[in-house]
Amino acid sequence: MVLNVLGLKLNDLILDIPIHHPYAEITVYQIMPNHVHLIVCIDETWKKNDTIDCGDCGDADCRDAACHVSTGKPTKSIMKNEKMQTIADKCGLLSTTMGGMKSAMTRFANDNKMEFGWQTRFHDHIIRDAEEYCRIEQYINNNPATWMDDKFYSAE
């Protein structure tokens, strides 16, 4: 992607996110003409090569549903519940991070009398394991190659 003035400003804002929000790490991103993709790591203990063990629940796709917890001795599924609770406790941090970036971008566009607008919300998804991370990272990195097939593509 060849970035225009707004794209270059957004690139700077993304690079500055960890300065303003030290709990957030941007591990991969792609600025497109009409949208942006980012992987934002909020939980500082999560790293790209870590995996989340679903423990004893027996469901490889566990999603964000809690694994079954026995009333006996602590198991891996209790650790899974604690991990998901830790993520849930940090939910507002992603909204704060994205809100700050969107606000700064809007202010820049308004100050420079440039036509610009965000959609009102953003799509978020919790990445649960390294395989999913790699799939999403690949999608983000390959997004420019599929831009001309995008339903919102415009040659302008």
Coordinates of C-alpha atoms in Angstrom, one line a residue:
M1 CA 0.0 0.0 0.0
V2 CA 1.1 3.5 -0.8
L3 CA -0.1 5.7 2.0
N4 CA -1.5 9.1 1.6
V5 CA -1.2 11.8 4.2
L6 CA -3.9 10.3 6.4
G7 CA -2.3 6.8 6.1
L8 CA 1.1 8.2 7.0
K9 CA -0.4 9.9 10.1
L10 CA -2.2 6.7 11.1
N11 CA 1.0 4.8 10.7
D12 CA 2.7 7.2 13.2
L13 CA -0.2 6.9 15.6
I14 CA 0.0 3.1 15.5
L15 CA 3.7 3.2 16.2
D16 CA 3.1 5.5 19.1
I17 CA 0.4 3.3 20.8
P18 CA 2.9 1.6 23.2
I19 CA 4.1 5.0 24.3
H20 CA 0.6 6.2 25.2
H21 CA -0.7 2.8 26.3
P22 CA 2.3 0.8 27.7
Y23 CA 0.1 -2.2 28.3
A24 CA -0.6 -2.5 24.5
E25 CA 1.8 -4.0 22.0
I26 CA 1.1 -3.9 18.3
T27 CA 2.6 -7.0 16.8
V28 CA 1.4 -6.7 13.2
Y29 CA -0.7 -4.2 11.4
Q30 CA -1.7 -3.2 7.8
I31 CA -3.2 0.1 6.8
M32 CA -5.6 -0.2 3.9
P33 CA -7.3 2.6 1.9
N34 CA -10.6 2.2 3.8
H35 CA -9.7 0.2 6.9
V36 CA -6.9 -0.9 9.1
H37 CA -6.0 -4.3 10.6
L38 CA -4.0 -4.6 13.9
I39 CA -3.1 -7.3 16.3
V40 CA -3.0 -5.6 19.7
C41 CA -1.6 -7.7 22.6
I42 CA -3.0 -6.3 25.8
D43 CA -1.9 -9.2 28.1
E44 CA 1.8 -8.6 28.4
T45 CA 2.4 -12.2 29.4
W46 CA 1.1 -13.5 26.1
K47 CA 3.7 -14.0 23.4
K48 CA 3.3 -15.1 19.8
N49 CA 4.6 -18.6 20.3
D50 CA 2.6 -19.4 23.5
T51 CA -0.4 -21.6 23.3
I52 CA -3.4 -21.8 25.5
D53 CA -4.0 -25.2 27.0
C54 CA -7.7 -26.1 27.2
G55 CA -6.8 -28.5 30.0
D56 CA -9.4 -31.1 30.8
C57 CA -12.4 -29.7 28.9
G58 CA -11.7 -32.0 26.0
D59 CA -12.7 -29.4 23.4
A60 CA -9.9 -28.2 21.2
D61 CA -11.9 -25.1 20.2
C62 CA -12.8 -24.2 23.8
R63 CA -13.4 -20.6 22.6
D64 CA -14.0 -18.1 25.4
A65 CA -16.3 -20.5 27.3
A66 CA -14.9 -21.6 30.6
C67 CA -13.7 -25.1 30.8
H68 CA -15.4 -27.4 33.3
V69 CA -14.0 -26.9 36.7
S70 CA -14.1 -29.7 39.3
T71 CA -14.5 -29.0 43.0
G72 CA -11.5 -31.2 43.7
K73 CA -7.9 -30.3 43.4
P74 CA -6.8 -27.5 41.1
T75 CA -6.5 -28.6 37.4
K76 CA -5.4 -27.1 34.2
S77 CA -9.0 -26.0 33.5
I78 CA -8.8 -23.8 36.6
M79 CA -5.7 -22.2 35.1
K80 CA -7.7 -21.7 31.9
N81 CA -10.5 -20.0 33.8
E82 CA -8.0 -17.7 35.5
K83 CA -6.4 -16.9 32.1
M84 CA -9.8 -16.0 30.6
Q85 CA -10.7 -13.9 33.7
T86 CA -7.4 -12.0 33.4
I87 CA -8.3 -11.3 29.7
A88 CA -11.8 -10.2 30.7
D89 CA -10.5 -7.9 33.4
K90 CA -8.5 -6.1 30.7
C91 CA -11.3 -5.7 28.2
G92 CA -11.6 -1.9 28.6
L93 CA -7.9 -1.4 27.8
L94 CA -8.4 -2.4 24.2
S95 CA -11.3 0.1 23.9
T96 CA -9.2 2.8 25.5
T97 CA -6.3 2.1 23.1
M98 CA -8.5 2.1 20.0
G99 CA -10.5 5.1 21.2
G100 CA -7.2 7.1 21.7
M101 CA -5.9 6.2 18.2
K102 CA -9.2 7.0 16.6
S103 CA -9.6 10.3 18.5
A104 CA -6.0 11.4 17.5
M105 CA -6.6 10.5 13.9
T106 CA -9.9 12.4 13.8
R107 CA -8.3 15.5 15.4
F108 CA -5.5 15.4 12.8
A109 CA -8.0 15.2 10.0
N110 CA -10.1 18.0 11.4
D111 CA -7.2 20.3 12.1
N112 CA -6.0 19.8 8.5
K113 CA -9.5 20.2 7.1
M114 CA -9.4 16.7 5.5
E115 CA -12.5 14.7 4.9
F116 CA -12.3 11.6 7.2
G117 CA -14.5 9.5 9.3
W118 CA -14.3 6.2 11.3
Q119 CA -16.9 3.6 11.5
T120 CA -18.5 3.9 15.0
R121 CA -17.1 0.6 16.4
F122 CA -14.3 -1.8 15.7
H123 CA -14.3 -5.5 15.3
D124 CA -12.3 -7.4 18.0
H125 CA -11.5 -11.0 18.5
I126 CA -9.4 -12.8 21.1
I127 CA -6.7 -14.8 19.6
R128 CA -6.4 -18.0 21.5
D129 CA -3.4 -19.9 20.3
A130 CA -0.3 -19.6 18.1
E131 CA -1.9 -21.3 15.1
E132 CA -4.8 -18.8 15.1
Y133 CA -2.3 -15.9 15.5
C134 CA -0.3 -17.1 12.5
R135 CA -3.4 -17.5 10.4
I136 CA -4.6 -13.9 11.2
E137 CA -1.1 -12.5 10.8
Q138 CA -0.9 -14.0 7.3
Y139 CA -4.3 -12.6 6.4
I140 CA -3.3 -9.1 7.6
N141 CA 0.0 -9.3 5.7
N142 CA -1.6 -10.6 2.5
N143 CA -4.5 -8.0 2.6
P144 CA -2.9 -5.6 0.2
A145 CA -2.6 -8.4 -2.4
T146 CA -6.3 -8.9 -2.3
W147 CA -7.3 -5.3 -2.2
M148 CA -8.6 -5.1 -5.8
D149 CA -11.0 -8.0 -5.0
D150 CA -12.4 -6.1 -2.0
K151 CA -16.1 -5.1 -2.3
F152 CA -15.1 -1.5 -1.3
Y153 CA -12.2 -1.3 -3.8
S154 CA -12.1 2.0 -5.7
A155 CA -9.5 2.9 -8.2
E156 CA -9.7 6.5 -7.1

